[in-house]
Coordinates of C-alpha atoms in Angstrom, one line a residue:
Chain N
X267 CA 21.6 101.5 -41.7
X268 CA 20.2 105.2 -40.0
X269 CA 18.7 106.8 -43.3
X270 CA 15.5 106.3 -44.9
X271 CA 14.7 107.4 -48.6
X272 CA 11.3 109.0 -48.3
X273 CA 9.7 109.4 -52.4
X274 CA 8.6 112.7 -52.4
X275 CA 5.7 112.6 -55.1
X276 CA 3.5 115.7 -54.1
X277 CA 0.8 113.1 -52.8
X278 CA 0.1 113.7 -49.4
X279 CA 1.7 114.5 -46.1
X280 CA 4.9 113.5 -46.2
X281 CA 5.8 115.4 -42.7
X282 CA 4.2 113.0 -40.8
X283 CA 6.3 110.1 -42.3
X284 CA 9.5 112.2 -41.8
X285 CA 8.4 112.7 -37.6
X286 CA 8.1 108.9 -37.4
X287 CA 11.2 108.3 -38.8
X288 CA 12.8 111.2 -36.9
X289 CA 10.9 110.1 -33.8
X290 CA 12.5 106.4 -33.9
X291 CA 15.9 108.0 -34.5
X292 CA 16.5 107.7 -38.1
X293 CA 17.0 110.1 -40.9
X294 CA 15.0 111.1 -43.9
X295 CA 16.0 112.4 -47.6
X296 CA 13.4 113.2 -49.6
X297 CA 13.5 112.0 -52.9
X298 CA 11.6 114.2 -55.6
X299 CA 14.1 113.1 -58.5
X300 CA 16.2 109.7 -59.1
X301 CA 18.9 111.5 -58.4
X302 CA 19.5 110.1 -54.5
X303 CA 17.2 106.7 -55.1
X304 CA 20.3 104.5 -55.9
X305 CA 22.0 105.9 -52.6
X306 CA 19.1 104.3 -50.2
X307 CA 19.1 101.1 -49.1
X308 CA 15.6 101.8 -47.6
X309 CA 12.5 103.3 -49.5
X310 CA 9.2 104.4 -48.6
X311 CA 6.6 104.9 -50.7
X312 CA 3.8 106.6 -49.2
X313 CA 1.0 108.9 -50.5
X314 CA -2.7 109.5 -50.4
X315 CA -4.8 110.7 -53.0
X316 CA -6.2 108.9 -56.5
X317 CA -4.1 105.8 -58.5
X318 CA -3.9 107.6 -61.8
X319 CA -2.6 111.0 -60.2
X320 CA 0.0 109.0 -57.9
X321 CA 1.3 107.3 -60.7
X322 CA 1.8 110.0 -63.1
X323 CA 3.3 111.8 -60.5
X324 CA 6.3 109.0 -60.1
X325 CA 6.4 108.9 -63.8
X326 CA 6.5 112.8 -64.3
X327 CA 9.4 112.6 -62.4
X328 CA 11.8 110.0 -63.3
X329 CA 11.0 107.6 -60.4
X330 CA 8.8 105.2 -61.3
X331 CA 11.8 103.5 -63.3
X332 CA 14.3 104.1 -60.3
X333 CA 12.1 102.4 -58.1
X334 CA 12.1 99.2 -60.3
X335 CA 15.9 99.5 -60.5
X336 CA 15.9 99.6 -56.2
X337 CA 13.0 96.8 -56.5
X338 CA 15.4 94.6 -59.2
X339 CA 18.9 95.3 -56.8
X340 CA 16.7 93.9 -54.0
X341 CA 17.0 96.2 -51.9
X342 CA 13.6 97.0 -49.5
X343 CA 10.5 99.2 -50.7
X344 CA 7.6 99.8 -48.2
X345 CA 4.5 101.0 -49.7
X346 CA 1.7 102.8 -47.7
X347 CA -2.0 103.3 -48.2
X348 CA -1.6 104.7 -52.3
X349 CA 1.9 103.6 -52.0
X350 CA 0.7 99.9 -51.5
X351 CA -2.2 100.3 -53.8
X352 CA 0.5 101.4 -56.8
X353 CA 2.8 98.2 -56.1
X354 CA 0.0 96.3 -57.9
X355 CA -0.7 95.2 -61.2
X356 CA -3.6 97.6 -62.0
X357 CA -6.7 99.9 -60.2
X358 CA -10.0 100.6 -61.3
X359 CA -10.1 103.8 -59.5
X360 CA -11.7 106.4 -61.2
X361 CA -11.3 104.2 -64.5
X362 CA -8.1 101.2 -65.5
X363 CA -4.4 102.5 -65.0
X364 CA -1.5 100.0 -64.8
X365 CA 0.5 100.2 -61.4
X366 CA 4.1 98.6 -60.7
X367 CA 3.2 94.9 -60.8
X368 CA 5.5 94.5 -58.1
X369 CA 2.7 92.4 -56.6
X370 CA 0.0 90.5 -59.1
X371 CA -3.7 91.3 -58.2
X372 CA -5.9 94.6 -58.2
X373 CA -7.3 97.6 -56.5
X374 CA -10.8 97.5 -56.1
X375 CA -13.5 99.6 -54.1
X376 CA -14.6 98.3 -51.0
X377 CA -17.9 96.5 -51.6
X378 CA -21.0 98.0 -50.5
X379 CA -24.0 96.7 -51.9
X380 CA -26.5 97.6 -49.5
X381 CA -25.0 100.6 -48.6
X382 CA -24.8 99.6 -45.0
X383 CA -21.7 101.0 -44.9
X384 CA -19.9 104.6 -44.5
X385 CA -17.1 105.3 -46.8
X386 CA -14.4 106.2 -46.9
X387 CA -13.3 103.7 -44.3
X388 CA -12.0 105.8 -41.6
X389 CA -10.7 105.1 -38.2
X390 CA -9.0 102.3 -36.0
X391 CA -9.6 98.8 -37.2
X392 CA -7.9 95.8 -36.3
X393 CA -5.3 93.9 -38.4
X394 CA -4.9 90.3 -38.3
X395 CA -2.0 88.9 -38.8
X396 CA -1.5 86.0 -40.9
X397 CA 2.6 85.4 -41.1
X398 CA 3.8 86.6 -37.6
X399 CA 7.2 85.9 -38.8
X400 CA 8.2 88.0 -41.4
X401 CA 10.4 90.5 -39.7
X402 CA 8.5 93.5 -40.5
X403 CA 6.0 92.3 -38.1
X404 CA 8.3 91.5 -35.2
X405 CA 6.9 92.1 -31.7
X406 CA 3.5 92.7 -33.1
X407 CA 0.5 90.9 -31.3
X408 CA -1.6 88.6 -33.6
X409 CA -4.2 91.6 -33.4
X410 CA -3.4 94.9 -33.5
X411 CA -5.3 98.1 -34.4
X412 CA -4.3 100.5 -36.9
X413 CA -5.6 103.5 -38.5
X414 CA -7.2 103.3 -41.9
X415 CA -8.1 106.2 -44.0
X416 CA -9.4 104.4 -47.8
X417 CA -12.1 103.8 -50.3
X418 CA -10.3 101.3 -52.4
X419 CA -8.3 98.3 -51.5
X420 CA -5.9 95.5 -52.9
X421 CA -6.8 92.1 -54.1
X422 CA -3.5 89.7 -53.9
X423 CA -4.0 87.1 -56.7
X424 CA -1.1 85.3 -54.5
X425 CA -2.8 84.4 -51.1
X426 CA 0.5 83.5 -49.8
X427 CA 1.8 87.2 -50.3
X428 CA -1.0 88.5 -48.2
X429 CA 0.4 89.3 -44.4
X430 CA -2.7 90.7 -42.8
X431 CA -6.5 91.5 -43.5
X432 CA -9.0 93.5 -41.9
X433 CA -12.7 93.5 -41.8
X434 CA -15.2 95.8 -43.2
X435 CA -18.2 94.0 -44.5
X436 CA -16.0 91.8 -46.0
X437 CA -12.5 90.2 -45.2
X438 CA -9.8 92.7 -47.1
X439 CA -6.1 92.6 -47.7
X440 CA -4.0 94.7 -45.0
X441 CA -0.6 94.0 -45.9
X442 CA 1.3 92.4 -48.1
X443 CA 4.9 91.0 -48.9
X444 CA 7.0 89.5 -51.9
X445 CA 10.5 89.3 -51.4
X446 CA 12.2 92.9 -50.5
X447 CA 8.9 94.4 -51.0
X448 CA 5.9 95.1 -48.2
X449 CA 2.9 97.4 -48.6
X450 CA 0.4 98.2 -45.8
X451 CA -2.8 99.7 -46.4
X452 CA -2.7 101.5 -42.9
X453 CA -1.0 104.6 -42.2
X454 CA 1.9 103.2 -39.8
X455 CA 3.2 107.0 -38.9
X456 CA -0.5 107.9 -37.4
X457 CA -0.8 104.1 -36.0
X458 CA 0.8 105.3 -32.5
X459 CA 3.1 102.3 -30.6
X460 CA 2.0 99.2 -33.2
X461 CA 2.3 101.5 -36.5
X462 CA 6.2 103.2 -35.5
X463 CA 7.4 99.5 -34.1
X464 CA 6.2 98.1 -38.3
X465 CA 8.6 101.3 -39.7
X466 CA 11.3 100.4 -37.0
X467 CA 11.0 97.2 -38.3
X468 CA 11.3 97.8 -41.9
X469 CA 14.6 99.8 -41.1
X470 CA 16.2 97.0 -38.7
X471 CA 14.7 94.0 -41.6
Chain Q
X66 CA -14.4 95.7 -37.4
X67 CA -13.7 99.4 -37.7
X68 CA -13.8 101.2 -34.1
X69 CA -15.8 103.7 -32.8
X70 CA -13.6 106.6 -32.5
X71 CA -12.8 109.3 -29.8
X72 CA -11.5 112.8 -30.6
X73 CA -10.5 116.0 -28.3
X74 CA -11.3 118.9 -30.5
X75 CA -8.8 122.0 -29.1
X76 CA -9.7 125.2 -30.0
X77 CA -6.9 127.9 -30.9
X78 CA -7.5 131.7 -30.3
X79 CA -4.4 133.7 -30.6
X80 CA -2.1 131.2 -29.7
X81 CA -3.8 130.2 -26.6
X82 CA -6.1 126.9 -25.8
X83 CA -9.0 128.5 -25.0
X84 CA -12.9 127.1 -23.9
X85 CA -16.2 128.0 -25.6
X86 CA -19.5 128.5 -24.2
X87 CA -22.3 128.8 -27.0
X88 CA -19.5 130.0 -29.7
X89 CA -19.9 133.5 -27.9
X90 CA -17.4 133.2 -24.6
X91 CA -14.0 132.5 -24.9
X92 CA -11.7 131.8 -21.8
X93 CA -8.1 130.8 -22.7
X94 CA -6.9 127.6 -20.6
X95 CA -3.4 127.0 -21.5
X96 CA -0.6 125.9 -24.2
X97 CA -1.8 123.9 -27.1
X98 CA 1.5 122.4 -27.7
X99 CA 1.8 120.7 -24.3
X100 CA -1.4 119.3 -24.3
X101 CA -1.0 117.8 -27.2
X102 CA 2.0 115.8 -26.4
X103 CA -0.3 114.8 -23.3
X104 CA -2.9 113.7 -25.5
X105 CA -0.2 111.8 -27.5
X106 CA 1.3 109.8 -24.4
X107 CA -2.2 108.6 -23.5
X108 CA -3.2 107.0 -27.0
X109 CA -6.1 109.2 -27.8
X110 CA -7.8 108.2 -31.4
X111 CA -7.6 111.3 -33.1
X112 CA -7.2 115.2 -32.9
X113 CA -9.1 118.2 -34.4
X114 CA -7.6 121.3 -33.9
X115 CA -9.5 124.3 -34.9
X116 CA -8.5 128.1 -35.1
X117 CA -11.2 130.4 -33.8
X118 CA -9.2 133.5 -34.0
X119 CA -10.8 136.5 -35.7
X120 CA -7.8 138.5 -36.1
X121 CA -4.5 138.0 -36.7
X122 CA -2.6 138.2 -33.0
X123 CA -0.7 134.7 -31.7
X124 CA 0.9 134.4 -28.4
X125 CA 2.4 132.0 -27.0
X126 CA 4.0 133.6 -24.0
X127 CA 3.2 132.2 -21.0
X128 CA 5.8 129.1 -21.9
X129 CA 8.2 131.1 -23.9
X130 CA 10.4 129.7 -21.4
X131 CA 9.8 126.1 -22.3
X132 CA 9.1 126.6 -25.6
X133 CA 10.5 129.1 -28.6
X134 CA 8.4 131.6 -29.4
X135 CA 5.6 130.5 -32.1
X136 CA 4.5 133.3 -34.8
X137 CA 0.7 131.4 -35.8
X138 CA -1.3 128.7 -35.8
X139 CA 0.6 127.2 -38.2
X140 CA 3.5 127.2 -36.1
X141 CA 1.5 125.6 -33.5
X142 CA 0.4 123.4 -36.0
X143 CA 4.3 122.5 -36.9
X144 CA 5.0 121.8 -33.3
X145 CA 2.2 119.5 -32.6
X146 CA 2.5 117.8 -35.3
X147 CA 6.1 116.6 -34.4
X148 CA 5.3 114.9 -31.6
X149 CA 2.0 113.7 -32.8
X150 CA 1.4 110.2 -34.2
X151 CA -2.1 109.9 -34.7
X152 CA -4.4 111.8 -37.2
X153 CA -4.4 115.7 -37.1
X154 CA -6.9 117.7 -38.7
X155 CA -6.8 121.4 -38.8
X156 CA -9.4 123.9 -39.4
X157 CA -10.3 127.4 -39.2
X158 CA -9.8 130.7 -41.7
X159 CA -9.3 128.3 -44.8
X160 CA -10.2 130.3 -47.6
X161 CA -8.2 128.9 -50.7
X162 CA -6.5 125.9 -52.0
X163 CA -3.1 127.5 -51.2
X164 CA -4.5 127.7 -47.2
X165 CA -4.9 124.2 -47.5
X166 CA -1.7 123.3 -48.9
X167 CA 0.3 125.3 -46.4
X168 CA -1.7 123.3 -43.7
X169 CA -0.9 119.8 -45.1
X170 CA 2.7 121.1 -45.4
X171 CA 2.6 122.0 -41.9
X172 CA 1.8 118.5 -40.7
X173 CA -2.3 118.3 -40.8
X174 CA -3.5 115.1 -42.0
X175 CA -7.2 116.2 -42.6
X176 CA -8.1 119.9 -43.2
X177 CA -11.3 121.0 -41.9
X178 CA -13.4 123.7 -44.1
X179 CA -16.3 125.0 -42.8
X180 CA -17.5 129.1 -44.3
X181 CA -16.0 128.6 -48.0
X182 CA -17.9 125.0 -48.4
X183 CA -21.0 126.8 -47.9
X184 CA -19.9 130.0 -49.9
X185 CA -18.4 128.1 -53.0
X186 CA -19.2 124.2 -52.2
X187 CA -17.1 123.8 -56.1
X188 CA -14.0 123.8 -53.2
X189 CA -15.0 121.3 -51.5
X190 CA -14.5 119.5 -55.1
X191 CA -11.3 121.3 -56.0
X192 CA -9.8 120.1 -52.7
X193 CA -10.8 116.6 -53.1
X194 CA -9.3 116.2 -56.8
X195 CA -5.8 117.8 -54.9
X196 CA -5.6 116.2 -51.6
X197 CA -8.1 112.9 -51.9
X198 CA -11.6 113.2 -50.1
X199 CA -10.3 111.4 -47.3
X200 CA -8.2 114.3 -46.4
X201 CA -11.1 116.9 -46.3
X202 CA -13.5 117.1 -43.4
X203 CA -16.8 119.4 -43.6
X204 CA -17.2 121.2 -40.4
X205 CA -20.9 122.3 -39.7
X206 CA -22.2 124.6 -37.2
X207 CA -25.8 124.1 -36.5
X208 CA -28.7 125.5 -34.5
X209 CA -32.1 125.0 -33.6
X210 CA -34.4 127.8 -34.6
X211 CA -37.5 129.0 -33.0
X212 CA -39.2 127.1 -35.0
X213 CA -37.9 124.1 -34.6
X214 CA -35.8 123.8 -37.6
X215 CA -31.8 123.4 -37.5
X216 CA -30.0 126.1 -39.7
X217 CA -26.2 125.7 -40.6
X218 CA -24.4 128.5 -39.6
X219 CA -20.7 130.2 -41.0
X220 CA -18.1 132.7 -40.0
X221 CA -17.5 131.0 -36.6
X222 CA -21.1 130.7 -35.3
X223 CA -22.3 134.3 -36.4
X224 CA -23.5 134.2 -39.9
X225 CA -26.7 132.1 -40.8
X226 CA -25.8 130.1 -44.0
X227 CA -27.6 130.8 -47.4
X228 CA -28.2 127.0 -48.1
X229 CA -30.7 124.7 -46.1
X230 CA -28.5 122.5 -43.8
X231 CA -30.7 119.5 -45.2
X232 CA -29.8 120.1 -48.9
X233 CA -25.7 120.7 -48.0
X234 CA -25.1 117.6 -46.4
X235 CA -27.7 115.6 -48.8
X236 CA -24.8 116.9 -51.2
X237 CA -21.8 116.5 -49.9
X238 CA -20.6 113.2 -50.9
X239 CA -21.2 113.3 -54.1
X240 CA -19.2 116.7 -54.0
X241 CA -15.9 114.7 -52.7
X242 CA -16.3 115.4 -49.2
X243 CA -14.5 112.6 -46.7
X244 CA -16.2 113.2 -43.1
X245 CA -18.6 115.7 -41.6
X246 CA -18.0 117.2 -38.1
X247 CA -21.2 118.1 -36.7
X248 CA -21.1 120.8 -34.3
X249 CA -24.2 122.4 -31.8
X250 CA -23.9 126.1 -31.3
X251 CA -26.7 125.9 -29.0
X252 CA -24.8 123.2 -26.7
X253 CA -21.3 124.1 -27.3
X254 CA -20.2 124.3 -23.5
X255 CA -23.3 124.1 -21.5
X256 CA -22.3 120.2 -20.8
X257 CA -25.9 119.5 -21.1
X258 CA -25.1 116.7 -23.8
X259 CA -25.2 116.0 -27.9
X260 CA -27.8 117.3 -29.9
X261 CA -28.6 113.9 -30.8
X262 CA -31.6 114.9 -33.2
X263 CA -29.3 117.5 -35.1
X264 CA -26.3 114.3 -35.4
X265 CA -29.5 111.7 -36.6
X266 CA -30.1 114.3 -39.1
X267 CA -26.7 114.8 -40.3
X268 CA -26.2 110.7 -40.4
X269 CA -29.8 110.1 -42.2
X270 CA -28.7 112.1 -44.7
X271 CA -25.1 111.0 -46.0
X272 CA -23.5 108.0 -46.1
X273 CA -19.9 109.9 -45.1
X274 CA -18.7 108.8 -41.8
X275 CA -19.8 111.8 -39.0
X276 CA -17.9 113.2 -36.0
X277 CA -20.7 114.5 -33.7
X278 CA -19.1 117.5 -31.5
X279 CA -20.7 120.2 -28.7
X280 CA -21.9 119.1 -25.2
X281 CA -20.3 116.5 -23.7
X282 CA -20.5 117.6 -19.8
X283 CA -20.1 113.3 -18.5
X284 CA -18.3 110.5 -19.8
X285 CA -21.5 109.0 -20.3
X286 CA -22.8 111.7 -22.9
X287 CA -20.1 110.2 -25.6
X288 CA -22.2 106.7 -26.1
X289 CA -25.3 108.3 -27.2
X290 CA -23.5 109.8 -30.0
X291 CA -23.0 106.3 -31.3
X292 CA -26.0 104.3 -30.1
X293 CA -28.9 107.1 -30.9
X294 CA -27.1 109.4 -33.4
X295 CA -25.6 106.7 -35.5
X296 CA -22.2 108.7 -35.5
X297 CA -18.8 107.2 -36.3
X298 CA -16.8 109.6 -33.7
X299 CA -17.0 111.8 -30.7
X300 CA -15.7 114.4 -30.0
X301 CA -15.7 116.7 -27.4
X302 CA -13.5 119.6 -25.8
X303 CA -13.6 120.9 -22.4
X304 CA -14.2 117.4 -21.0
X305 CA -10.7 116.8 -22.3
X306 CA -9.4 119.7 -20.8
X307 CA -10.6 119.9 -17.6
X308 CA -10.1 116.3 -16.4
X309 CA -7.1 114.3 -16.0
X310 CA -6.8 110.9 -17.5
X311 CA -10.2 111.7 -19.0
X312 CA -9.5 110.3 -22.4
X313 CA -9.3 107.1 -20.0
X314 CA -12.6 107.6 -18.4
X315 CA -14.1 108.4 -21.4
X316 CA -13.3 105.2 -22.6
X317 CA -14.1 103.2 -20.1
X318 CA -17.5 104.5 -20.2
X319 CA -17.6 103.7 -23.8
X320 CA -16.8 99.9 -23.0
X321 CA -19.4 99.9 -20.1
X322 CA -21.7 100.5 -22.7
X323 CA -20.8 97.7 -25.3
X324 CA -19.4 100.3 -27.7
X325 CA -16.4 98.9 -29.8
X326 CA -13.6 101.2 -29.6
X327 CA -10.2 100.9 -29.5
X328 CA -8.5 98.8 -26.7
X329 CA -6.6 101.2 -23.8
X330 CA -3.2 100.0 -24.6

């Protein structure tokens, strides 16, 4: 499979994601309507910005339903940053909003009770992998640096669906996986070699 | 835990990379695209491009045998982003939401705004609503006046800002900014080290991550931005442009100072 579908819902810099797949030798199709979603075996749901806007932009374009069909058919989906958070049941970013519920759990703000942390959480942090047998983690060391930029983070109901953690004042979920779905909180397209490796693994999965 | 970052800043003027001295003198030092590819190969943590062109002339003719001719800062951004697999901030000449739109479309991950943020602080909020706070870097150029007070300057360091630096910094988080880039006009290009008082003034008035800039002359200058200034990232321009393997030397010096940074691959 040499082609990846990239969901284009007006939330964030898609050219970074496209450039990364181009560098790896894959073709990208930008999906801003449901039309070609069913043609793609591999789909990436990227995105930065607020949860409510992200979900609304998908719904307005009819992409929410086509993503549900994609996942139900057993084809692969990778959520990046906000795209990962949208996979969860619910978010408390500026209100209370429903997500896809592909993975059970919530999105909440990184705790900062004594205001000792700077937020957003921006920069290179260590991702600690808990299940290196997952195909998406092929060839990665147990601890690896990735580029993060987030104030909100995922809390999974089911610990076995957590693939990796990061530490920022507390321990938080960095990667999630269930069946044909994977989500990463960091930006693999901006994390140089160990980020591009994950995108390549996704395509070979 | 989160690593401290090391960030080369590339100054663009009329399509060339330049070095700057106290915001007044600019000397051309080469091709911005080739330089970015070099940084990508070196695995630096992040890149910041600032377009300080004061008119609209761009020219890359020095390297036109190797590169397609490019028309402006946006074409440079597009070319750079194709080979840049680390975060890329682009600043300079941004006045409107449409200016931001086109920079994100051209491959920027974050935009840095300066003059417009002082003239119309609501613009920060509008930009954050549209692109997310994480994509909005507020770039502040400041100078210590004769009475010892720090004053922010706009328009490439040429005009004193209409508001106090203290108040402006304190309000940035609630306005929706994601990061602050603080540059010292006095230290710019001197190689005398960071203005630590200025950096501390900013880091003590906000919970946002702060990128320190201006004055690095030696690798050992970087550590002070973290240990004394409380910054989240240390940026510099000239030292990265003029010395081979400067990112490794800088990182080695930070490791020696026990700063927690991303290891050299």
